PDB file of C-alpha atoms in Angstrom:
ATOM      1  CA  GLY A   1      32.042  14.178 -29.461  1.00  0.00           C
ATOM      2  CA  ALA A   2      32.488  14.895 -25.954  1.00  0.00           C
ATOM      3  CA  VAL A   3      35.616  13.715 -25.094  1.00  0.00           C
ATOM      4  CA  VAL A   4      37.235  13.364 -21.136  1.00  0.00           C
ATOM      5  CA  SER A   5      40.943  12.911 -20.713  1.00  0.00           C
ATOM      6  CA  GLN A   6      42.543  11.353 -18.062  1.00  0.00           C
ATOM      7  CA  HIS A   7      46.400  12.371 -17.215  1.00  0.00           C
ATOM      8  CA  PRO A   8      48.724  10.208 -15.981  1.00  0.00           C
ATOM      9  CA  SER A   9      47.991   7.752 -18.410  1.00  0.00           C
ATOM     10  CA  ARG A  10      50.937   5.618 -16.717  1.00  0.00           C
ATOM     11  CA  VAL A  11      52.646   5.894 -12.816  1.00  0.00           C
ATOM     12  CA  ILE A  12      55.128   4.113 -10.744  1.00  0.00           C
ATOM     13  CA  CYS A  13      55.594   5.089  -8.205  1.00  0.00           C
ATOM     14  CA  LYS A  14      57.321   4.358  -4.372  1.00  0.00           C
ATOM     15  CA  SER A  15      55.265   2.453  -1.641  1.00  0.00           C
ATOM     16  CA  GLY A  16      54.483   5.168   0.532  1.00  0.00           C
ATOM     17  CA  THR A  17      53.473   8.115  -1.965  1.00  0.00           C
ATOM     18  CA  SER A  18      50.560   9.783  -3.071  1.00  0.00           C
ATOM     19  CA  VAL A  19      49.542   9.609  -6.822  1.00  0.00           C
ATOM     20  CA  LYS A  20      46.885  12.208  -8.528  1.00  0.00           C
ATOM     21  CA  ILE A  21      44.977  11.590 -11.327  1.00  0.00           C
ATOM     22  CA  GLU A  22      43.123  13.994 -13.236  1.00  0.00           C
ATOM     23  CA  CYS A  23      40.221  13.741 -14.686  1.00  0.00           C
ATOM     24  CA  ARG A  24      38.922  16.364 -17.154  1.00  0.00           C
ATOM     25  CA  SER A  25      35.823  17.105 -19.685  1.00  0.00           C
ATOM     26  CA  LEU A  26      37.271  18.433 -22.713  1.00  0.00           C
ATOM     27  CA  ASP A  27      34.685  20.498 -24.225  1.00  0.00           C
ATOM     28  CA  PHE A  28      31.919  19.711 -21.742  1.00  0.00           C
ATOM     29  CA  GLN A  29      30.493  20.955 -18.213  1.00  0.00           C
ATOM     30  CA  ALA A  30      30.272  17.732 -15.938  1.00  0.00           C
ATOM     31  CA  THR A  31      28.537  18.391 -12.906  1.00  0.00           C
ATOM     32  CA  THR A  32      28.667  14.180 -12.141  1.00  0.00           C
ATOM     33  CA  MET A  33      31.578  12.197 -12.482  1.00  0.00           C
ATOM     34  CA  PHE A  34      32.611   8.466 -11.348  1.00  0.00           C
ATOM     35  CA  TRP A  35      35.750   7.010 -10.603  1.00  0.00           C
ATOM     36  CA  TYR A  36      36.471   2.813 -11.391  1.00  0.00           C
ATOM     37  CA  ARG A  37      38.769   0.330 -10.268  1.00  0.00           C
ATOM     38  CA  GLN A  38      39.982  -2.428 -13.144  1.00  0.00           C
ATOM     39  CA  PHE A  39      42.229  -5.064 -11.649  1.00  0.00           C
ATOM     40  CA  PRO A  40      43.729  -6.991 -14.022  1.00  0.00           C
ATOM     41  CA  LYS A  41      41.468  -9.573 -16.075  1.00  0.00           C
ATOM     42  CA  GLN A  42      38.723  -7.846 -13.479  1.00  0.00           C
ATOM     43  CA  SER A  43      35.795  -5.658 -13.987  1.00  0.00           C
ATOM     44  CA  LEU A  44      35.447  -2.276 -13.374  1.00  0.00           C
ATOM     45  CA  MET A  45      34.011  -1.733  -9.359  1.00  0.00           C
ATOM     46  CA  LEU A  46      32.785   1.632  -9.508  1.00  0.00           C
ATOM     47  CA  MET A  47      34.874   3.651  -6.368  1.00  0.00           C
ATOM     48  CA  ALA A  48      33.150   6.907  -6.263  1.00  0.00           C
ATOM     49  CA  THR A  49      30.522   9.835  -6.887  1.00  0.00           C
ATOM     50  CA  SER A  50      32.577  12.825  -7.470  1.00  0.00           C
ATOM     51  CA  ASN A  51      29.948  16.254  -8.002  1.00  0.00           C
ATOM     52  CA  GLU A  52      31.135  19.028  -8.594  1.00  0.00           C
ATOM     53  CA  GLY A  53      31.110  21.248  -5.645  1.00  0.00           C
ATOM     54  CA  SER A  54      30.426  18.863  -2.544  1.00  0.00           C
ATOM     55  CA  LYS A  55      31.660  16.316  -1.399  1.00  0.00           C
ATOM     56  CA  ALA A  56      32.409  12.571  -3.010  1.00  0.00           C
ATOM     57  CA  THR A  57      30.115   9.933  -2.267  1.00  0.00           C
ATOM     58  CA  TYR A  58      32.013   6.811  -1.882  1.00  0.00           C
ATOM     59  CA  GLU A  59      31.096   2.639  -2.591  1.00  0.00           C
ATOM     60  CA  GLN A  60      30.743   0.649   0.514  1.00  0.00           C
ATOM     61  CA  GLY A  61      34.245  -0.767   1.277  1.00  0.00           C
ATOM     62  CA  VAL A  62      36.204   2.043  -0.251  1.00  0.00           C
ATOM     63  CA  GLU A  63      38.172   4.057   2.289  1.00  0.00           C
ATOM     64  CA  LYS A  64      37.982   7.364   1.730  1.00  0.00           C
ATOM     65  CA  ASP A  65      40.624   8.586   3.489  1.00  0.00           C
ATOM     66  CA  LYS A  66      42.592   6.946   1.267  1.00  0.00           C
ATOM     67  CA  PHE A  67      41.327   7.322  -2.153  1.00  0.00           C
ATOM     68  CA  LEU A  68      40.619  11.216  -1.947  1.00  0.00           C
ATOM     69  CA  ILE A  69      38.198  12.899  -5.065  1.00  0.00           C
ATOM     70  CA  ASN A  70      38.057  16.286  -5.882  1.00  0.00           C
ATOM     71  CA  HIS A  71      35.817  17.325  -7.842  1.00  0.00           C
ATOM     72  CA  ALA A  72      36.594  21.788  -8.164  1.00  0.00           C
ATOM     73  CA  SER A  73      35.382  23.024 -11.352  1.00  0.00           C
ATOM     74  CA  LEU A  74      32.827  21.481 -14.230  1.00  0.00           C
ATOM     75  CA  THR A  75      35.303  20.297 -15.776  1.00  0.00           C
ATOM     76  CA  LEU A  76      37.700  18.748 -13.592  1.00  0.00           C
ATOM     77  CA  SER A  77      37.828  15.330 -10.640  1.00  0.00           C
ATOM     78  CA  THR A  78      41.557  14.523  -9.346  1.00  0.00           C
ATOM     79  CA  LEU A  79      41.831  11.270  -7.525  1.00  0.00           C
ATOM     80  CA  THR A  80      44.346  10.758  -5.202  1.00  0.00           C
ATOM     81  CA  VAL A  81      45.630   7.652  -3.606  1.00  0.00           C
ATOM     82  CA  THR A  82      48.015   8.297  -0.666  1.00  0.00           C
ATOM     83  CA  SER A  83      50.079   6.424   0.714  1.00  0.00           C
ATOM     84  CA  ALA A  84      50.080   3.839  -1.672  1.00  0.00           C
ATOM     85  CA  HIS A  85      50.837   0.104  -1.823  1.00  0.00           C
ATOM     86  CA  PRO A  86      51.226  -2.237  -4.356  1.00  0.00           C
ATOM     87  CA  GLU A  87      47.728  -3.529  -3.041  1.00  0.00           C
ATOM     88  CA  ASP A  88      46.752  -0.083  -4.993  1.00  0.00           C
ATOM     89  CA  SER A  89      48.152  -1.142  -8.262  1.00  0.00           C
ATOM     90  CA  SER A  90      45.515  -0.938 -10.691  1.00  0.00           C
ATOM     91  CA  PHE A  91      43.955   0.439 -13.899  1.00  0.00           C
ATOM     92  CA  TYR A  92      41.713   3.570 -12.240  1.00  0.00           C
ATOM     93  CA  ILE A  93      39.016   5.081 -15.207  1.00  0.00           C
ATOM     94  CA  CYS A  94      37.504   7.968 -14.871  1.00  0.00           C
ATOM     95  CA  SER A  95      33.509   8.862 -16.513  1.00  0.00           C
ATOM     96  CA  ALA A  96      32.111  12.200 -16.536  1.00  0.00           C
ATOM     97  CA  LYS A  97      28.164  12.388 -17.402  1.00  0.00           C
ATOM     98  CA  TYR A  98      26.980  15.169 -19.461  1.00  0.00           C
ATOM     99  CA  GLY A  99      23.438  16.434 -19.477  1.00  0.00           C
ATOM    100  CA  GLY A 100      20.562  14.570 -19.870  1.00  0.00           C
ATOM    101  CA  GLY A 101      22.691  11.558 -19.508  1.00  0.00           C
ATOM    102  CA  GLU A 102      25.420  10.664 -21.954  1.00  0.00           C
ATOM    103  CA  LEU A 103      28.358   8.904 -20.337  1.00  0.00           C
ATOM    104  CA  PHE A 104      31.525   9.487 -21.232  1.00  0.00           C
ATOM    105  CA  PHE A 105      35.213   7.426 -20.199  1.00  0.00           C
ATOM    106  CA  GLY A 106      38.472   8.499 -20.079  1.00  0.00           C
ATOM    107  CA  GLU A 107      41.509   6.514 -20.874  1.00  0.00           C
ATOM    108  CA  GLY A 108      42.064   5.622 -17.897  1.00  0.00           C
ATOM    109  CA  SER A 109      45.806   5.630 -16.068  1.00  0.00           C
ATOM    110  CA  ARG A 110      47.430   2.699 -14.888  1.00  0.00           C
ATOM    111  CA  LEU A 111      48.878   2.939 -11.229  1.00  0.00           C
ATOM    112  CA  THR A 112      51.949   0.417 -10.545  1.00  0.00           C
ATOM    113  CA  VAL A 113      53.432   0.683  -6.828  1.00  0.00           C
ATOM    114  CA  LEU A 114      56.976  -0.365  -5.957  1.00  0.00           C
TER     115      LEU A 114
ATOM    116  CA  ALA B   1      20.879  -3.103  -5.941  1.00  0.00           C
ATOM    117  CA  GLN B   2      21.880  -4.566  -9.133  1.00  0.00           C
ATOM    118  CA  SER B   3      24.248  -7.599 -10.533  1.00  0.00           C
ATOM    119  CA  VAL B   4      25.332  -8.967 -13.926  1.00  0.00           C
ATOM    120  CA  THR B   5      26.092 -11.758 -15.178  1.00  0.00           C
ATOM    121  CA  GLN B   6      27.908 -12.231 -18.113  1.00  0.00           C
ATOM    122  CA  LEU B   7      27.615 -15.907 -18.768  1.00  0.00           C
ATOM    123  CA  ASP B   8      30.591 -17.035 -20.697  1.00  0.00           C
ATOM    124  CA  SER B   9      34.441 -15.483 -20.017  1.00  0.00           C
ATOM    125  CA  GLN B  10      36.201 -15.901 -23.195  1.00  0.00           C
ATOM    126  CA  VAL B  11      34.526 -16.444 -26.967  1.00  0.00           C
ATOM    127  CA  PRO B  12      36.523 -17.662 -30.083  1.00  0.00           C
ATOM    128  CA  VAL B  13      35.253 -17.067 -33.357  1.00  0.00           C
ATOM    129  CA  PHE B  14      36.098 -17.127 -36.857  1.00  0.00           C
ATOM    130  CA  GLU B  15      36.309 -13.761 -38.907  1.00  0.00           C
ATOM    131  CA  GLU B  16      33.398 -13.595 -40.593  1.00  0.00           C
ATOM    132  CA  ALA B  17      30.941 -15.868 -38.224  1.00  0.00           C
ATOM    133  CA  PRO B  18      28.104 -14.618 -36.316  1.00  0.00           C
ATOM    134  CA  VAL B  19      28.381 -13.978 -32.678  1.00  0.00           C
ATOM    135  CA  GLU B  20      26.508 -13.735 -29.480  1.00  0.00           C
ATOM    136  CA  LEU B  21      27.273 -12.250 -26.503  1.00  0.00           C
ATOM    137  CA  ARG B  22      25.345 -13.005 -23.505  1.00  0.00           C
ATOM    138  CA  CYS B  23      24.267 -10.414 -20.772  1.00  0.00           C
ATOM    139  CA  ASN B  24      21.813 -11.114 -17.603  1.00  0.00           C
ATOM    140  CA  TYR B  25      21.236  -8.924 -14.940  1.00  0.00           C
ATOM    141  CA  SER B  26      19.034  -8.564 -11.852  1.00  0.00           C
ATOM    142  CA  SER B  27      17.407  -5.399 -10.080  1.00  0.00           C
ATOM    143  CA  SER B  28      14.533  -4.677  -8.246  1.00  0.00           C
ATOM    144  CA  VAL B  29      14.044  -1.016 -10.170  1.00  0.00           C
ATOM    145  CA  SER B  30      14.454  -0.408 -13.756  1.00  0.00           C
ATOM    146  CA  VAL B  31      17.503  -0.150 -14.864  1.00  0.00           C
ATOM    147  CA  TYR B  32      19.373   1.322 -18.484  1.00  0.00           C
ATOM    148  CA  LEU B  33      21.434  -1.209 -20.016  1.00  0.00           C
ATOM    149  CA  PHE B  34      24.675  -0.517 -21.963  1.00  0.00           C
ATOM    150  CA  TRP B  35      27.204  -2.694 -23.947  1.00  0.00           C
ATOM    151  CA  TYR B  36      30.947  -1.427 -24.030  1.00  0.00           C
ATOM    152  CA  VAL B  37      34.030  -2.685 -25.297  1.00  0.00           C
ATOM    153  CA  GLN B  38      37.667  -1.900 -24.447  1.00  0.00           C
ATOM    154  CA  TYR B  39      40.752  -3.020 -26.058  1.00  0.00           C
ATOM    155  CA  PRO B  40      43.981  -3.403 -23.879  1.00  0.00           C
ATOM    156  CA  ASN B  41      45.061  -0.723 -21.789  1.00  0.00           C
ATOM    157  CA  GLN B  42      42.297   1.714 -22.968  1.00  0.00           C
ATOM    158  CA  GLY B  43      39.252   3.271 -21.844  1.00  0.00           C
ATOM    159  CA  LEU B  44      36.110   2.211 -22.610  1.00  0.00           C
ATOM    160  CA  GLN B  45      34.035   2.729 -25.613  1.00  0.00           C
ATOM    161  CA  LEU B  46      30.044   2.998 -25.994  1.00  0.00           C
ATOM    162  CA  LEU B  47      28.928   0.246 -28.668  1.00  0.00           C
ATOM    163  CA  LEU B  48      25.461   0.951 -27.521  1.00  0.00           C
ATOM    164  CA  LYS B  49      22.837   1.426 -25.384  1.00  0.00           C
ATOM    165  CA  TYR B  50      19.156   0.614 -24.308  1.00  0.00           C
ATOM    166  CA  LEU B  51      16.799   3.292 -22.381  1.00  0.00           C
ATOM    167  CA  SER B  52      13.139   3.002 -23.389  1.00  0.00           C
ATOM    168  CA  GLY B  53      12.026   2.271 -26.612  1.00  0.00           C
ATOM    169  CA  SER B  54      12.510  -0.315 -29.385  1.00  0.00           C
ATOM    170  CA  THR B  55      13.445  -3.248 -27.225  1.00  0.00           C
ATOM    171  CA  LEU B  56      16.211  -4.171 -30.208  1.00  0.00           C
ATOM    172  CA  VAL B  57      19.026  -1.297 -30.572  1.00  0.00           C
ATOM    173  CA  LYS B  58      21.585  -0.843 -33.091  1.00  0.00           C
ATOM    174  CA  GLY B  59      24.612  -0.025 -32.356  1.00  0.00           C
ATOM    175  CA  ILE B  60      28.482   0.839 -33.515  1.00  0.00           C
ATOM    176  CA  ASN B  61      30.584  -1.185 -35.761  1.00  0.00           C
ATOM    177  CA  GLY B  62      27.780  -3.666 -36.402  1.00  0.00           C
ATOM    178  CA  PHE B  63      26.439  -4.303 -33.389  1.00  0.00           C
ATOM    179  CA  GLU B  64      22.809  -4.664 -31.892  1.00  0.00           C
ATOM    180  CA  ALA B  65      21.120  -6.172 -28.816  1.00  0.00           C
ATOM    181  CA  GLU B  66      17.693  -7.567 -27.942  1.00  0.00           C
ATOM    182  CA  PHE B  67      16.596  -6.546 -24.352  1.00  0.00           C
ATOM    183  CA  ASN B  68      14.048  -8.883 -22.628  1.00  0.00           C
ATOM    184  CA  LYS B  69      12.418  -7.443 -20.077  1.00  0.00           C
ATOM    185  CA  SER B  70      10.982 -11.017 -18.571  1.00  0.00           C
ATOM    186  CA  GLN B  71      14.065 -13.258 -18.897  1.00  0.00           C
ATOM    187  CA  THR B  72      16.474 -10.126 -17.399  1.00  0.00           C
ATOM    188  CA  SER B  73      18.971 -10.255 -20.706  1.00  0.00           C
ATOM    189  CA  PHE B  74      20.599  -7.748 -22.759  1.00  0.00           C
ATOM    190  CA  HIS B  75      22.576 -10.353 -25.444  1.00  0.00           C
ATOM    191  CA  LEU B  76      25.151  -8.196 -27.642  1.00  0.00           C
ATOM    192  CA  ARG B  77      24.759  -9.773 -31.141  1.00  0.00           C
ATOM    193  CA  LYS B  78      26.905  -8.820 -34.605  1.00  0.00           C
ATOM    194  CA  PRO B  79      26.362 -11.751 -37.909  1.00  0.00           C
ATOM    195  CA  SER B  80      29.383 -11.112 -39.096  1.00  0.00           C
ATOM    196  CA  VAL B  81      32.420 -10.499 -37.175  1.00  0.00           C
ATOM    197  CA  HIS B  82      35.923  -9.131 -38.283  1.00  0.00           C
ATOM    198  CA  ILE B  83      39.713 -10.189 -36.500  1.00  0.00           C
ATOM    199  CA  SER B  84      39.411  -5.915 -35.767  1.00  0.00           C
ATOM    200  CA  ASP B  85      36.430  -6.669 -33.171  1.00  0.00           C
ATOM    201  CA  THR B  86      39.023  -8.893 -31.136  1.00  0.00           C
ATOM    202  CA  ALA B  87      38.489  -7.241 -27.676  1.00  0.00           C
ATOM    203  CA  GLU B  88      37.349  -6.878 -24.586  1.00  0.00           C
ATOM    204  CA  TYR B  89      33.248  -6.594 -23.641  1.00  0.00           C
ATOM    205  CA  PHE B  90      31.679  -5.652 -20.431  1.00  0.00           C
ATOM    206  CA  CYS B  91      27.664  -5.663 -19.835  1.00  0.00           C
ATOM    207  CA  ALA B  92      26.584  -3.077 -17.709  1.00  0.00           C
ATOM    208  CA  VAL B  93      23.226  -1.553 -16.177  1.00  0.00           C
ATOM    209  CA  SER B  94      22.588   1.653 -14.190  1.00  0.00           C
ATOM    210  CA  ALA B  95      19.441   2.215 -11.654  1.00  0.00           C
ATOM    211  CA  GLY B  96      17.764   5.887 -13.162  1.00  0.00           C
ATOM    212  CA  GLY B  97      17.043   9.198 -11.524  1.00  0.00           C
ATOM    213  CA  THR B  98      20.045  10.614  -9.147  1.00  0.00           C
ATOM    214  CA  SER B  99      22.090   7.036  -9.451  1.00  0.00           C
ATOM    215  CA  TYR B 100      21.959   7.069 -13.406  1.00  0.00           C
ATOM    216  CA  GLY B 101      25.193   6.658 -14.488  1.00  0.00           C
ATOM    217  CA  LYS B 102      26.779   5.057 -11.424  1.00  0.00           C
ATOM    218  CA  LEU B 103      27.023   1.382 -13.408  1.00  0.00           C
ATOM    219  CA  THR B 104      27.587  -2.061 -12.533  1.00  0.00           C
ATOM    220  CA  PHE B 105      29.732  -4.079 -14.582  1.00  0.00           C
ATOM    221  CA  GLY B 106      29.716  -7.662 -15.335  1.00  0.00           C
ATOM    222  CA  GLN B 107      32.822  -9.353 -15.619  1.00  0.00           C
ATOM    223  CA  GLY B 108      33.435  -8.555 -19.388  1.00  0.00           C
ATOM    224  CA  THR B 109      33.748 -11.284 -22.133  1.00  0.00           C
ATOM    225  CA  ILE B 110      36.949 -11.990 -24.027  1.00  0.00           C
ATOM    226  CA  LEU B 111      36.215 -12.401 -27.685  1.00  0.00           C
ATOM    227  CA  THR B 112      38.710 -13.519 -29.899  1.00  0.00           C
ATOM    228  CA  VAL B 113      38.358 -13.635 -33.754  1.00  0.00           C
ATOM    229  CA  HIS B 114      40.679 -15.769 -35.258  1.00  0.00           C
ATOM    230  CA  PRO B 115      41.489 -15.450 -39.382  1.00  0.00           C
TER     231      PRO B 115
END
């Protein structure tokens, strides 16, 4: 079956640094990928929609200058958390849309900002 | 816009007992409905989805759900649970068209199966 891989699965960084998270579709081309954030003991919230070759569309309340999304190829989308702060600590999950509508989720990336 | 309400934050149940996890949604447009399971520190695994057709949807691991348009519900059921079903379950909805795939999730229900 289709697989979506996220890397890194865990990352710890110091406050003020930037962190990049990758989301790859391993055996299919994904024209659209989605990024979600999940705070501890909470649900997933859609952050942005990433379309290959175009600018990401951000949900209301999500700072696009802080959460940079790049979808440079049909198999890779990246989320960069710029100047990370402790309140950005969260579980970030991507999903990729395949063909007519199958959705596949990555394993998630846990970011801890000290 | 859509919203999803999972009526129970936690559901404890004994092994081999039946379980129902409740989900209600609100939307001004037709939606597609999903149930996902999440194990600790992992991503989401799709249990089942309703796109169209029969309102009774069968998924993996013996789970099923029934779409009830009049009650705007999509409750998840399993006739006999196992210890391995202990996890968090999320109900989600998506609009169609170009918005398909943008999921709105419920708050989650933690299912704990006791021996």
